PDB file of C-alpha atoms in Angstrom:
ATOM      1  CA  UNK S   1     -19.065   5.930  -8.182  1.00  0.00           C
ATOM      2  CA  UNK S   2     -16.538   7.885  -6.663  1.00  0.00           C
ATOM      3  CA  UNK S   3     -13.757  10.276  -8.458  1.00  0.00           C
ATOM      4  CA  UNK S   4     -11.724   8.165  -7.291  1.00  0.00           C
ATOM      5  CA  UNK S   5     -12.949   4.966  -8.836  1.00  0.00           C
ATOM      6  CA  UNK S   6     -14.050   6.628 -11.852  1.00  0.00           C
ATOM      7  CA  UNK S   7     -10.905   7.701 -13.192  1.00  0.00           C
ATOM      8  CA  UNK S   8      -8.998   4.674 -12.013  1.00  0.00           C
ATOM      9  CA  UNK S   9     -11.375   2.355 -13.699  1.00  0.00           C
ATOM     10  CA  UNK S  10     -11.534   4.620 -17.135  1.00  0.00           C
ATOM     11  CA  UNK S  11      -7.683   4.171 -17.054  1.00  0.00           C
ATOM     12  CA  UNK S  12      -7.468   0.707 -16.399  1.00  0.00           C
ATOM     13  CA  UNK S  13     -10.221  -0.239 -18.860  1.00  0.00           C
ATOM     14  CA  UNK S  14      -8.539   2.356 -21.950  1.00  0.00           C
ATOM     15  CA  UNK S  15      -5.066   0.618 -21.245  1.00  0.00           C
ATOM     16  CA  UNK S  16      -6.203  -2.793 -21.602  1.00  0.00           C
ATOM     17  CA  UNK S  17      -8.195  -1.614 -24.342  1.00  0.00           C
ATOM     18  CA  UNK S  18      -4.750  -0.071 -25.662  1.00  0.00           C
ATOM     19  CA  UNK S  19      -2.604  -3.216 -24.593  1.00  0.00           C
ATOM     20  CA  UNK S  20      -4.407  -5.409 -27.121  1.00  0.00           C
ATOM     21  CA  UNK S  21      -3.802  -3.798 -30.041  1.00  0.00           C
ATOM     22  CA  UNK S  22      -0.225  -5.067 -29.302  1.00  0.00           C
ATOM     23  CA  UNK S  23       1.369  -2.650 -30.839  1.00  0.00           C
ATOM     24  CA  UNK S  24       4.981  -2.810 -30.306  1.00  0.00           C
ATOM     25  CA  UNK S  25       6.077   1.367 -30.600  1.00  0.00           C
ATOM     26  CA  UNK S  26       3.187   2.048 -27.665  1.00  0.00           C
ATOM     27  CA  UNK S  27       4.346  -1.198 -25.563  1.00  0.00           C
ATOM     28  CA  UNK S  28       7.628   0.197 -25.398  1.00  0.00           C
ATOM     29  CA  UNK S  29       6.543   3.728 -24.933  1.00  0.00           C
ATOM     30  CA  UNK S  30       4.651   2.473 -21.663  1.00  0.00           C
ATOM     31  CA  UNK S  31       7.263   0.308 -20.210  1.00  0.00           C
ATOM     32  CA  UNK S  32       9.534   3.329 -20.346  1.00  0.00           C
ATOM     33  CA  UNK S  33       6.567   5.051 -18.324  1.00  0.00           C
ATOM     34  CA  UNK S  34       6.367   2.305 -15.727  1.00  0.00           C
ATOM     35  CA  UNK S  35      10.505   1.756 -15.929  1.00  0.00           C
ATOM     36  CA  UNK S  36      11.091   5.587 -15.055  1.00  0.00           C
ATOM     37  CA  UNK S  37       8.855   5.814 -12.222  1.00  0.00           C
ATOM     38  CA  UNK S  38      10.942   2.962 -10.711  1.00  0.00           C
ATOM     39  CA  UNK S  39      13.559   2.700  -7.106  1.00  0.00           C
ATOM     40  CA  UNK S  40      16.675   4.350  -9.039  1.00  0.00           C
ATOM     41  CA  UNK S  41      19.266   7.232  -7.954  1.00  0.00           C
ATOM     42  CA  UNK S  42      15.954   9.184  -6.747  1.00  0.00           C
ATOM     43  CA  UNK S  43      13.539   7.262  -4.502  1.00  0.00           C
ATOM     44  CA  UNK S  44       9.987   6.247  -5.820  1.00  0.00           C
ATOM     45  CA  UNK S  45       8.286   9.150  -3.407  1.00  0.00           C
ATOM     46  CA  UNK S  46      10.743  11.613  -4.915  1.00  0.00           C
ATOM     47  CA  UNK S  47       9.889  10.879  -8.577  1.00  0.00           C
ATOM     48  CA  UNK S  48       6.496  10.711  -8.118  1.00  0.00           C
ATOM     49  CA  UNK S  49       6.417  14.536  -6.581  1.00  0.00           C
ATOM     50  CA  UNK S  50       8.080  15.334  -9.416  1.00  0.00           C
ATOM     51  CA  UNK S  51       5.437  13.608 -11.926  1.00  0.00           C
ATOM     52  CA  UNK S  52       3.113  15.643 -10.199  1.00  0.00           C
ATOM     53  CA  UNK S  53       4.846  19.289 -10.316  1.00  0.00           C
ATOM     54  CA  UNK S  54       5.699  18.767 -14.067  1.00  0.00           C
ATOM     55  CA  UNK S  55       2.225  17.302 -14.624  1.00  0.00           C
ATOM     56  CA  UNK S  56       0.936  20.501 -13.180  1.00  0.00           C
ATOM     57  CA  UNK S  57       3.035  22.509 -15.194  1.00  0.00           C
ATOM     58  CA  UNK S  58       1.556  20.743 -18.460  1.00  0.00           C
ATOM     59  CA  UNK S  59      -1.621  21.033 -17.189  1.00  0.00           C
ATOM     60  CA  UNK S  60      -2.783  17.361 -17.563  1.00  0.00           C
ATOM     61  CA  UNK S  61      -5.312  16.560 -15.240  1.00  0.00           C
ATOM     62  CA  UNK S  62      -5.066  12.902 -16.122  1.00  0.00           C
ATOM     63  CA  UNK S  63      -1.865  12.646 -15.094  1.00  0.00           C
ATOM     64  CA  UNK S  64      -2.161  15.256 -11.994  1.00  0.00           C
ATOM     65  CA  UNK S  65      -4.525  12.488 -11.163  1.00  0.00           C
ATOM     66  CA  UNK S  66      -2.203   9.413 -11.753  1.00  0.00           C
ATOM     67  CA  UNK S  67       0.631  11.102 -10.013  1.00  0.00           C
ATOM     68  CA  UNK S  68      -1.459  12.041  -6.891  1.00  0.00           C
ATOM     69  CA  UNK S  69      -2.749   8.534  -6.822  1.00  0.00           C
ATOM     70  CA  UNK S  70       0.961   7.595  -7.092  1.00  0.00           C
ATOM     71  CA  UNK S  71       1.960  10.223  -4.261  1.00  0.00           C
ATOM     72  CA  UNK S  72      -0.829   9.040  -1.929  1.00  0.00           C
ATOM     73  CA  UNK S  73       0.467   5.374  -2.038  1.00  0.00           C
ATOM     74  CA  UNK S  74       3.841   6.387  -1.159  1.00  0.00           C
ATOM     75  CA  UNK S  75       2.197   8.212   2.288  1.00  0.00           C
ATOM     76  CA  UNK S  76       3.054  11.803   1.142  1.00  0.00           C
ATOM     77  CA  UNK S  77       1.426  13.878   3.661  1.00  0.00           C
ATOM     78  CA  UNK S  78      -0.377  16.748   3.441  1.00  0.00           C
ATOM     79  CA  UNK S  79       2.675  19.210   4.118  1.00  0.00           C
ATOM     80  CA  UNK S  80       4.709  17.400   1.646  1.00  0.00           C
ATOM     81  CA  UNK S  81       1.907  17.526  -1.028  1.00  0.00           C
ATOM     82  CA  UNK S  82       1.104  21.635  -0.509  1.00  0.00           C
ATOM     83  CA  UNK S  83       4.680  22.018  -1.187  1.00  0.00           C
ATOM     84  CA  UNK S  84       4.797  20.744  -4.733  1.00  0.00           C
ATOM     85  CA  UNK S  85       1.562  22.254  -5.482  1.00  0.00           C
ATOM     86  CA  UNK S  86       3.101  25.542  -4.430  1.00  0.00           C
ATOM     87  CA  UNK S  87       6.441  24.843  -6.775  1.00  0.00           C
ATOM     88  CA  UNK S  88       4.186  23.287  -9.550  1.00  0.00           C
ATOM     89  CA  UNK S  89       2.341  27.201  -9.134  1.00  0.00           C
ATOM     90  CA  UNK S  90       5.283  28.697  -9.057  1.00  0.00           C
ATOM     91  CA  UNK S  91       7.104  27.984 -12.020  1.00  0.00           C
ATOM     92  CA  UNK S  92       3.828  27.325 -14.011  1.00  0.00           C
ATOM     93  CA  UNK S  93       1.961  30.325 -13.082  1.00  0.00           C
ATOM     94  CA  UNK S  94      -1.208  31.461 -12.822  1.00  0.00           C
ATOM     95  CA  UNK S  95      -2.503  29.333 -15.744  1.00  0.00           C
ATOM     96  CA  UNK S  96      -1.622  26.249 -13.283  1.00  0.00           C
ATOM     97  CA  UNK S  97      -4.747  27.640 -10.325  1.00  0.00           C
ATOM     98  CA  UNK S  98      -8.025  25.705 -11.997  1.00  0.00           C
ATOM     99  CA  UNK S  99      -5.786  22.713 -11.934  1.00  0.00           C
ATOM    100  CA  UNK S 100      -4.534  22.733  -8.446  1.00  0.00           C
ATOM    101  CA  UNK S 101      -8.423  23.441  -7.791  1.00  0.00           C
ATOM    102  CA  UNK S 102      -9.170  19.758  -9.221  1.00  0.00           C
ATOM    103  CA  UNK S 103      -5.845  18.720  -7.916  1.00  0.00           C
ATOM    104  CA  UNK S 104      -6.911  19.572  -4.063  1.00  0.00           C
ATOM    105  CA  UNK S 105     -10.030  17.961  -4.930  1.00  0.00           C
ATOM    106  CA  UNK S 106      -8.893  14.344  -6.110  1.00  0.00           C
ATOM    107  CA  UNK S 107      -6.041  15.002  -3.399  1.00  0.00           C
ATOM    108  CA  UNK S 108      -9.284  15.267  -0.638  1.00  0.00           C
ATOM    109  CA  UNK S 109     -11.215  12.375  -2.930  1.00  0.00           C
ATOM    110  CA  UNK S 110      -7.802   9.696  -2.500  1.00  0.00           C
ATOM    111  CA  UNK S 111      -7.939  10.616   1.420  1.00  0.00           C
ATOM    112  CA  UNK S 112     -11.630   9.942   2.069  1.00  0.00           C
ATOM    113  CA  UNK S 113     -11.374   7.122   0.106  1.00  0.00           C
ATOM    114  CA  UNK S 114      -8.571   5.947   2.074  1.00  0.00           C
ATOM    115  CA  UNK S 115     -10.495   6.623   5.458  1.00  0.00           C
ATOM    116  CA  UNK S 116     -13.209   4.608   4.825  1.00  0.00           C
ATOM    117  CA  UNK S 117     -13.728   1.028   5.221  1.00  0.00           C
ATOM    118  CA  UNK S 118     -14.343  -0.980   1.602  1.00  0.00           C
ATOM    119  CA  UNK S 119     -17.279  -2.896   1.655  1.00  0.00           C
ATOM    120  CA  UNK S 120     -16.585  -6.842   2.027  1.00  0.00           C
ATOM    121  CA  UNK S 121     -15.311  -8.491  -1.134  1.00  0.00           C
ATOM    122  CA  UNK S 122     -15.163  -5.579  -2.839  1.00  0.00           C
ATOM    123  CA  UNK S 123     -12.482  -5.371  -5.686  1.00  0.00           C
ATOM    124  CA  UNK S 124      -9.548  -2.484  -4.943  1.00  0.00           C
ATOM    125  CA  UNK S 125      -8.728  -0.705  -8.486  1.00  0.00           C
ATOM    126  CA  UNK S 126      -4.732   0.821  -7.652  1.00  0.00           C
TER     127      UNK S 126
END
């Protein structure tokens, strides 16, 4: 399984997992998530760079992950993505390196994914 497919299929299956214990508090707390992230003042490609510097910042490779997912989707090139990375170093620091390391590698993961071919009838996890 790729790195790829790993973590997107770990996510879906936890949130699922996390849907049905229908709590209300954690419902809402997600829909804010997902109603954030939406078309608004800033575009979609815009907000998602910015997911991705302050998730770098934070250091949370789960949601370095999500966001370059996010950022790959939205065609943000290669260019575009070395420039947050170096603003995400920037303000974070030095502490930030070992997580650009991962980040460059799930950022090379999503684009080899994307460059081959899916096997026929084979299920796409976004």
């Amino acid at each position: 399984m790729s790195l790829v497919s790993e973590f997107n299929d770990y996510r879906q299956r936890m949130n699922e997992k996390i849907m049905a214990a229908d709590n209300k508090v954690i419902k809402r707390f997600f829909n804010l998530d997902t109603n954030t992230y939406q078309e608004g003042a800033l575009d979609v490609r815009t907000k998602e760079m910015l997911g991705l510097a302050c998730s770098m910042v934070l250091r949370c490779d789960d949601c370095i992950k999500y966001h370059l997912g996010k950022c790959h989707e939205e065609g943000i090139n290669d260019t575009e993505i070395y420039e947050v990375f170096a603003i995400a170093n920037l303000i974070g620091g030095s502490i930030v390196i070992p997580h650009f390391r991962r980040a460059v590698e799930y950022w090379e993961a999503l684009k080899e994914e994307s460059a081959t071919p899916a096997p026929p009838h084979a299920e796409h996890t976004a």
